[in-house]
Short mmCIF file of C-alpha atoms in Angstrom, two decimals:
data_model
loop_
_atom_site.label_atom_id
_atom_site.label_comp_id
_atom_site.label_asym_id
_atom_site.label_seq_id
_atom_site.Cartn_x
_atom_site.Cartn_y
_atom_site.Cartn_z
CA MET A 1 71.25 113.85 95.15
CA ASN A 2 70.61 110.25 94.02
CA MET A 3 73.96 108.43 93.46
CA GLU A 4 72.45 105.32 91.81
CA ARG A 5 73.18 104.79 88.14
CA ASP A 6 70.36 104.80 85.67
CA PRO A 7 70.26 101.27 84.18
CA LYS A 8 69.21 102.76 80.84
CA LYS A 9 72.53 104.66 80.61
CA GLN A 10 74.81 101.66 81.27
CA PRO A 11 76.42 99.89 78.29
CA PRO A 12 75.17 96.38 77.48
CA PRO A 13 76.98 93.67 79.51
CA ASN A 14 79.04 92.38 76.55
CA GLU A 15 80.28 95.80 75.45
CA PRO A 16 82.97 97.73 77.37
CA ALA A 17 82.13 101.17 78.66
CA ALA A 18 83.37 103.95 76.37
CA SER A 19 85.45 105.45 79.17
CA THR A 20 87.23 102.18 80.03
CA PRO A 21 90.88 102.33 78.90
CA PRO A 22 92.28 99.29 77.10
CA VAL A 23 93.82 96.70 79.40
CA SER A 24 97.60 96.82 79.23
CA ARG A 25 98.29 93.97 81.64
CA GLY A 26 98.40 90.25 81.05
CA GLY A 27 99.45 88.23 78.06
CA HIS A 28 102.96 87.41 76.87
CA ARG A 29 105.60 90.05 77.43
CA ALA A 30 109.34 89.75 76.99
CA GLY A 31 111.04 89.17 80.34
CA ALA A 32 107.77 88.53 82.17
CA GLY A 33 107.10 85.58 84.45
CA ARG A 34 109.17 83.31 86.61
CA LYS A 35 112.80 83.00 85.53
CA ALA A 36 113.91 79.54 84.42
CA ILE A 37 116.32 77.71 86.69
CA GLY A 38 116.92 74.77 84.38
CA VAL A 39 115.33 72.17 82.14
CA THR A 40 112.12 70.58 83.35
CA ARG A 41 111.87 66.81 83.01
CA LYS A 42 109.07 64.76 84.44
CA LEU A 43 110.03 61.62 86.33
CA SER A 44 108.57 59.20 88.79
CA LEU A 45 110.58 58.76 91.97
CA THR A 46 110.06 55.80 94.26
CA LEU A 47 111.43 56.28 97.76
CA PRO A 48 110.81 54.57 101.10
CA GLU A 49 108.02 56.17 103.13
CA LYS A 50 110.59 57.31 105.70
CA LEU A 51 112.34 59.50 103.08
CA TRP A 52 109.04 60.97 101.81
CA THR A 53 108.14 61.80 105.40
CA GLU A 54 111.46 63.61 105.84
CA ILE A 55 111.03 65.52 102.57
CA ASP A 56 107.51 66.52 103.60
CA ARG A 57 108.81 67.65 107.01
CA ARG A 58 111.43 69.86 105.40
CA CYS A 59 108.86 71.27 102.96
CA ASP A 60 106.53 72.18 105.82
CA LYS A 61 109.34 73.59 107.96
CA GLY A 62 110.44 76.14 105.37
CA ASN A 63 107.32 76.31 103.21
CA TYR A 64 109.25 74.97 100.19
CA PRO A 65 107.99 72.80 97.34
CA ALA A 66 109.25 69.21 97.25
CA SER A 67 111.09 69.91 93.98
CA GLU A 68 113.20 72.59 95.67
CA ILE A 69 114.10 70.28 98.59
CA ILE A 70 115.02 67.40 96.27
CA ARG A 71 117.02 69.72 93.97
CA SER A 72 118.96 71.05 96.99
CA ILE A 73 119.70 67.52 98.24
CA LEU A 74 120.96 66.48 94.79
CA GLU A 75 123.11 69.60 94.38
CA ASP A 76 124.68 69.09 97.83
CA TYR A 77 125.34 65.40 97.16
CA LEU A 78 126.87 65.98 93.73
CA ARG A 79 129.07 68.80 95.04
CA ASP A 80 130.30 66.57 97.89
CA VAL A 81 131.01 63.64 95.51
CA ASP A 82 133.07 65.91 93.24
CA ALA A 83 135.08 67.05 96.26
CA LEU A 84 136.25 63.49 97.01
#
C-alpha cells in the first residue's frame, strides 16, 4: 500500500486543512504569562568594572539574570539599613 499523499488532494498552502481544529493556544488570556514582581523602570547604572565582574560571576554561578542579582543586593541592603 502506498502511504504517500496525493498532492492533488492536499489543500492549497494558504488554506487550512478541513480536519484541522482551530488553534486554542496563544494570544492574550487572563492569568497567563509571567507574574509581575513590581514596577519596571529603565535606568542606566554606572559601576566600577570590579563590581560588574562580581555581578557577572554571581549570575553565572546560579544562572540568574543581572536584574535578579541587583534586586537581591538592594533588598538585602535596604533591610539591613532599616534594622539599624
